[in-house]
Short mmCIF file of C-alpha atoms and ligand atoms in Angstrom, two decimals:
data_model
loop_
_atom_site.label_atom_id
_atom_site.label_comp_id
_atom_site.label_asym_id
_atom_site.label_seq_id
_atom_site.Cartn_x
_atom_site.Cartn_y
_atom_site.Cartn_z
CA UNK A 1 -87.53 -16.21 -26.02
CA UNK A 2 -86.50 -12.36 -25.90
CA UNK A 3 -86.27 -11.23 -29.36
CA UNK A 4 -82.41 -9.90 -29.32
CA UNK A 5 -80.55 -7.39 -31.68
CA UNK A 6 -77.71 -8.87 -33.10
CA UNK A 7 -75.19 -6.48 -35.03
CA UNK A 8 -72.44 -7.82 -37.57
CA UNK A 9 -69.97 -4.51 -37.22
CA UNK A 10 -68.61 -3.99 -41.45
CA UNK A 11 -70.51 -4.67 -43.72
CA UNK A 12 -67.06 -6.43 -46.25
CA UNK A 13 -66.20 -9.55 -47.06
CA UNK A 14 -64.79 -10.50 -43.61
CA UNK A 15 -68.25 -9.94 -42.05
CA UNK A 16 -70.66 -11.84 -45.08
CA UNK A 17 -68.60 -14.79 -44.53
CA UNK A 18 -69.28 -14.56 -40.56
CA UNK A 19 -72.88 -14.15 -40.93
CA UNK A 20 -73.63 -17.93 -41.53
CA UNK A 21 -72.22 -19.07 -38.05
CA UNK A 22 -74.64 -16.53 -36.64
CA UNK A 23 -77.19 -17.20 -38.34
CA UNK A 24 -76.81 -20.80 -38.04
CA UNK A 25 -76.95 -21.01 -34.51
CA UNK A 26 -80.06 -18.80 -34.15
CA UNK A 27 -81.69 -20.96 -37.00
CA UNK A 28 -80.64 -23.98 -34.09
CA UNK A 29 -81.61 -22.85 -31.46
CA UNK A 30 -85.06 -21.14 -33.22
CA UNK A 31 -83.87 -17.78 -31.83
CA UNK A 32 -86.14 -15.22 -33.36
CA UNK A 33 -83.53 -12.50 -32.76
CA UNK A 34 -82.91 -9.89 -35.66
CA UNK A 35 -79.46 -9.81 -37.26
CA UNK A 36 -77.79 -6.39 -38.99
CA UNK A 37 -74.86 -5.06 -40.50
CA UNK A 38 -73.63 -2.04 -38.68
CA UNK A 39 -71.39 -0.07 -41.03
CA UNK A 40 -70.20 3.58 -40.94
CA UNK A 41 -69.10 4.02 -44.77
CA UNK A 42 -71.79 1.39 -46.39
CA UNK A 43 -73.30 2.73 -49.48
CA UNK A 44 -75.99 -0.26 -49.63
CA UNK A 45 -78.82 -0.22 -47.40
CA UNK A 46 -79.69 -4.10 -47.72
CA UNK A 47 -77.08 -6.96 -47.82
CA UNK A 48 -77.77 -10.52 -47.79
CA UNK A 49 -81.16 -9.90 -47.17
CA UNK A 50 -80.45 -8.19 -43.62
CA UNK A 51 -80.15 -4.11 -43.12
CA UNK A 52 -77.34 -2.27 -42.91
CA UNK A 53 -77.17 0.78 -40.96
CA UNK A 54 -74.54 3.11 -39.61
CA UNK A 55 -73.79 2.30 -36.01
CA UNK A 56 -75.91 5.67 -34.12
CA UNK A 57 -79.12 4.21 -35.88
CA UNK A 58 -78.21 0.48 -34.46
CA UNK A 59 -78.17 2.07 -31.34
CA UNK A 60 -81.78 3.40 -31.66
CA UNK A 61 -83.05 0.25 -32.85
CA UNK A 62 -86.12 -0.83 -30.58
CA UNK A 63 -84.95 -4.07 -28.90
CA UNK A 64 -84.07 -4.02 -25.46
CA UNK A 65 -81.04 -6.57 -25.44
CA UNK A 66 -78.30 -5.30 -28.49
CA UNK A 67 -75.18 -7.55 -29.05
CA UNK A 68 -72.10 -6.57 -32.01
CA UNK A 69 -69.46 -8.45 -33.44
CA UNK A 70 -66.72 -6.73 -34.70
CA UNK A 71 -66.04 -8.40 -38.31
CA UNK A 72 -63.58 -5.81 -39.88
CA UNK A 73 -59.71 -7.29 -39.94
CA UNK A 74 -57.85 -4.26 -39.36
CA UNK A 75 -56.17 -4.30 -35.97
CA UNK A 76 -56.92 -0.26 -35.54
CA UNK A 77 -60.13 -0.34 -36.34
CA UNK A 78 -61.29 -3.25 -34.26
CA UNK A 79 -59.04 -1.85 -31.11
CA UNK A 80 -61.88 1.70 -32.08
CA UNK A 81 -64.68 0.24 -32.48
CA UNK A 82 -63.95 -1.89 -29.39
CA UNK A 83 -63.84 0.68 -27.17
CA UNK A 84 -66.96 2.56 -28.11
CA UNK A 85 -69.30 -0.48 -27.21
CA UNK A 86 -67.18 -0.91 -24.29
CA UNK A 87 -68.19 3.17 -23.49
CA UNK A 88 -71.74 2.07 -24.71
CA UNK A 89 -72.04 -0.81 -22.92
CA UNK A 90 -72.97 -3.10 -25.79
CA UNK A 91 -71.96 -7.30 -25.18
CA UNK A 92 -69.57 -8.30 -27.97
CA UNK A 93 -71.13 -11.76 -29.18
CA UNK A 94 -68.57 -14.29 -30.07
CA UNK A 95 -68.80 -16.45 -33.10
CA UNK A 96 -67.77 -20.03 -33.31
CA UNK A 97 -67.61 -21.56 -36.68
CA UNK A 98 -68.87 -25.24 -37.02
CA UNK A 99 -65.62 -28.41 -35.32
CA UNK A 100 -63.99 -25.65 -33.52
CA UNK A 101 -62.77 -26.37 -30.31
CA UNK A 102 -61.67 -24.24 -27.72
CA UNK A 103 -59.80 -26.09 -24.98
CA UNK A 104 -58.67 -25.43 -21.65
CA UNK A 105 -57.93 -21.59 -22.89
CA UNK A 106 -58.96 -18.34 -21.73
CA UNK A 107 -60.32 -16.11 -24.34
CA UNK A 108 -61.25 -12.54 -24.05
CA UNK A 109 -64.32 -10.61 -25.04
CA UNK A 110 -65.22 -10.56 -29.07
CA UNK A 111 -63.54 -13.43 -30.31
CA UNK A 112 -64.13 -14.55 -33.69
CA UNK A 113 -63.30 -18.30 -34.64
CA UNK A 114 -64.24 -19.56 -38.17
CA UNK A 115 -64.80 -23.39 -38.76
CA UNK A 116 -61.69 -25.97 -37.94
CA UNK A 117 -60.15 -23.75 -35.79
CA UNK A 118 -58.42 -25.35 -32.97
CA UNK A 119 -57.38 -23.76 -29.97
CA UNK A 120 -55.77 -26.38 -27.10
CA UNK A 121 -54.11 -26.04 -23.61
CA UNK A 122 -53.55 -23.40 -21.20
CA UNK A 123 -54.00 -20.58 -23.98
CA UNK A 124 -54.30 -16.88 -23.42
CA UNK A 125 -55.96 -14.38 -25.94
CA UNK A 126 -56.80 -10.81 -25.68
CA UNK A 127 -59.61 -9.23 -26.37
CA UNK A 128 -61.32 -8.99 -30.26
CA UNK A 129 -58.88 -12.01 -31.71
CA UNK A 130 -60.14 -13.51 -35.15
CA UNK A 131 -58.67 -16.80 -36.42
CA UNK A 132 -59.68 -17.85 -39.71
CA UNK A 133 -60.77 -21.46 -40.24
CA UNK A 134 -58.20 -24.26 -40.32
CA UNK A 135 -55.92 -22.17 -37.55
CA UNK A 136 -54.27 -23.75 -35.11
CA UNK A 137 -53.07 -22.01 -31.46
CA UNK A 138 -50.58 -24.61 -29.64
CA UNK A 139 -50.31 -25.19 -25.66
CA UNK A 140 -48.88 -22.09 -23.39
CA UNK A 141 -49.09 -19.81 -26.36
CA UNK A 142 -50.16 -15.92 -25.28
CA UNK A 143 -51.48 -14.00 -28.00
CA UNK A 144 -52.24 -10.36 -27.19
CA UNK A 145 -55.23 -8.05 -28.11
CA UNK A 146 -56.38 -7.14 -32.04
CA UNK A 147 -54.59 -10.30 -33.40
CA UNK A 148 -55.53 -11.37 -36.80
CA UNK A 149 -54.99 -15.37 -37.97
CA UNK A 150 -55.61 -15.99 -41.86
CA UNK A 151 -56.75 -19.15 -42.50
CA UNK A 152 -54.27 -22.32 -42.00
CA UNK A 153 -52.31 -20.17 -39.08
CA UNK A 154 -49.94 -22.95 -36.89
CA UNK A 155 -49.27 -21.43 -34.27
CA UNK A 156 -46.86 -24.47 -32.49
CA UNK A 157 -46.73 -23.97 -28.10
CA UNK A 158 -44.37 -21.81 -26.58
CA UNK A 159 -45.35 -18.92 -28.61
CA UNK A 160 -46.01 -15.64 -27.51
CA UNK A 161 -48.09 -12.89 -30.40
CA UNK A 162 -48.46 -9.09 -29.04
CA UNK A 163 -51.25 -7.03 -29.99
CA UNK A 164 -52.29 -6.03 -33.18
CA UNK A 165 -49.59 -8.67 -34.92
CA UNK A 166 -51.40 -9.94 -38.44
CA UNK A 167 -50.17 -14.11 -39.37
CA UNK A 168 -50.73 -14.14 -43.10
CA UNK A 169 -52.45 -17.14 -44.52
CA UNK A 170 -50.63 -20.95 -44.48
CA UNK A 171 -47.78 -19.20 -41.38
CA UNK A 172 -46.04 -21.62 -39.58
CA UNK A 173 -44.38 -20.84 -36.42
CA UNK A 174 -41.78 -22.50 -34.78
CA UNK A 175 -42.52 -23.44 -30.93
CA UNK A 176 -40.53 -22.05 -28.19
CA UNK A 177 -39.70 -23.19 -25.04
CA UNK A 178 -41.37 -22.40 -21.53
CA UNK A 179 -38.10 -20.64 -20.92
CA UNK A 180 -37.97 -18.72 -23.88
CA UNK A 181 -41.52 -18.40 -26.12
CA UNK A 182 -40.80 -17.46 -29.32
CA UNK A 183 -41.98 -13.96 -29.26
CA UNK A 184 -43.68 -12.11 -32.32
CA UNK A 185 -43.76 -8.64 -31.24
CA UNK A 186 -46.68 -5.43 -31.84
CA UNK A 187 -48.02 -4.55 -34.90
CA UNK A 188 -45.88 -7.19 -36.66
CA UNK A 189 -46.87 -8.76 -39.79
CA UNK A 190 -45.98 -12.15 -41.04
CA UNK A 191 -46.41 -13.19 -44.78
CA UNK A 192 -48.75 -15.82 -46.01
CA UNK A 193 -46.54 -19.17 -46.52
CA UNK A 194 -43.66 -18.01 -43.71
CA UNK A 195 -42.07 -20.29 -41.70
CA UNK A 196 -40.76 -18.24 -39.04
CA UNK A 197 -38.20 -19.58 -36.81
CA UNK A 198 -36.82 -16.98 -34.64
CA UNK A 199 -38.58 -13.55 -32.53
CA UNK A 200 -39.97 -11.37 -34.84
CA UNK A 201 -39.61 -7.35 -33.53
CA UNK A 202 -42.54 -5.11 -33.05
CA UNK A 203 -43.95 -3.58 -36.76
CA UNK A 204 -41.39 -5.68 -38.71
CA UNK A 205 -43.15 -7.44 -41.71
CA UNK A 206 -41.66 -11.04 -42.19
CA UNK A 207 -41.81 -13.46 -45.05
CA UNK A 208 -40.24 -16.52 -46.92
CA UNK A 209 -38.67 -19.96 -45.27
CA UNK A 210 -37.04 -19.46 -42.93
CA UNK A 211 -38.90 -15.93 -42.26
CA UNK A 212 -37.06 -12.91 -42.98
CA UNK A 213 -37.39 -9.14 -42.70
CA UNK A 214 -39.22 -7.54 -46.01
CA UNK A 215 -36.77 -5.66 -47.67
CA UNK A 216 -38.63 -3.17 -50.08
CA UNK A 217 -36.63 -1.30 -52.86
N1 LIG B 301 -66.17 0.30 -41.10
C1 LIG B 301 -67.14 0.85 -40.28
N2 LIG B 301 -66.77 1.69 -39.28
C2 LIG B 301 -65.46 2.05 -39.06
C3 LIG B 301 -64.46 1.49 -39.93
C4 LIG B 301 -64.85 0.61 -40.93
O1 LIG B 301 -68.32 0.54 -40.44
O2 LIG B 301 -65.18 2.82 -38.13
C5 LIG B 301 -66.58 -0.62 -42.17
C6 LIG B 301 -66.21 -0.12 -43.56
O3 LIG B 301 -67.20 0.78 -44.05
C7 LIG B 301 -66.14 -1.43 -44.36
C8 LIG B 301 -65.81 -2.47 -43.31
O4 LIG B 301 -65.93 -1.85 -42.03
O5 LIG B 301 -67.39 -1.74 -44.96
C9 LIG B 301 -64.37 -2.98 -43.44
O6 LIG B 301 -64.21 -3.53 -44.66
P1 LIG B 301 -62.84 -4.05 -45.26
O7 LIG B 301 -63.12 -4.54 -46.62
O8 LIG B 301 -61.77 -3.01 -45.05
O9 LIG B 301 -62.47 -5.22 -44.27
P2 LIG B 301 -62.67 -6.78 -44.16
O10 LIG B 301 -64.06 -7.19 -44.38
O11 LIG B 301 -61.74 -7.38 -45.18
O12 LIG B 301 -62.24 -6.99 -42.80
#
């Protein structure tokens, strides 16, 4: 077997908690690959017993095959970091967590999925979308690039999510209708716990039961 480069992009808490599904299925599948953290602000050159390294020294790293995961959950910084391996031509390896199922959808490159994560029929996601575990995407939903699911996320069918929209943890969301998909625009942000019934406009941060506009004072 080709001994493969494997980089977990951030070096936070979103990316330690990733590193067991990788690591798990190389231990599986007795995949002498190397795994590292690529991170451009890391003090720490060692985490969780792997190296950490800014991303211009993963790309000098000897092995001929190099895959990344981006594991960092703002919408931005994925959409950046995105687009340089797409310029450097480095394979975004996705990461399914353990009883997740993925059916009947079509999801774009660098997809993150933690465990219990359940995505069902005739689904469409964009490119770089992390659900955390326990989320839930219904039928005919279309969920756009840079989306971010917390854990516990029900999405119901009918339900369209635009790019870089962040679903706080425990959201539920109200299905729409083939005619008229409940729409949650870009850049939105919906609070952990909302219940959100009705379209929620591009940037607007939503929260409570039934799901309403933040007000700050
Ligand atoms: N980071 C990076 N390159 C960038 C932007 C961010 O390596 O261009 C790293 C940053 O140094 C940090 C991690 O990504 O270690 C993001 O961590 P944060 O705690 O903000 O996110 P989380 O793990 O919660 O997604």
């Amino acid at each position: 077997m080709v001994k493969q480069l494997f980089g977990l992009y951030g070096a936070s808490g979103f990316g330690q908690e990733i590193l067991y599904w990788l690591r798990l299925e190389l231990q599986k599948r007795a995949d002498p690959s190397r795994i590292v953290f690529i991170d451009d602000g890391a003090s720490k050159v060692e985490l969780e017993g792997l190296a950490v390294m800014p991303y211009e020294e993963f790309l000098r790293q000897p092995e001929g095959v190099k895959w990344a995961t981006i594991a960092v959950a703002d919408a931005g910084i994925r959409q950046r970091i995105d687009s340089k391996l797409q310029a450097d031509g480095i394979e975004q390896y996705p990461i399914r967590g353990d009883y997740t199922f993925v059916r009947g959808a079509i999801l774009s490159e660098g997809s993150v999925l933690s465990a219990f994560v359940d995505i069902t029929s005739n689904v469409k996601v964009g490119r770089c979308f992390h659900a955390n575990t326990y989320s839930y995407v219904g039928h005919d939903c279309v969920i756009g690039d840079y989306v971010t699911f917390a854990p516990r996320v029900s999405c119901n069918g009918n339900v369209h999510i635009h790019d870089h929209a962040y679903i706080g943890t425990g959201a539920i969301i109200k299905q729409g209708t083939p005619d008229k998909p409940l729409v949650i625009g870009q850049g939105a942000v919906v609070g952990m716990g909302a219940v959100v019934t009705k379209d929620v406009p591009p940037g607007a941060t939503v929260v409570g039961n039934p799901a309403k506009p933040l007000v700050r004072r």
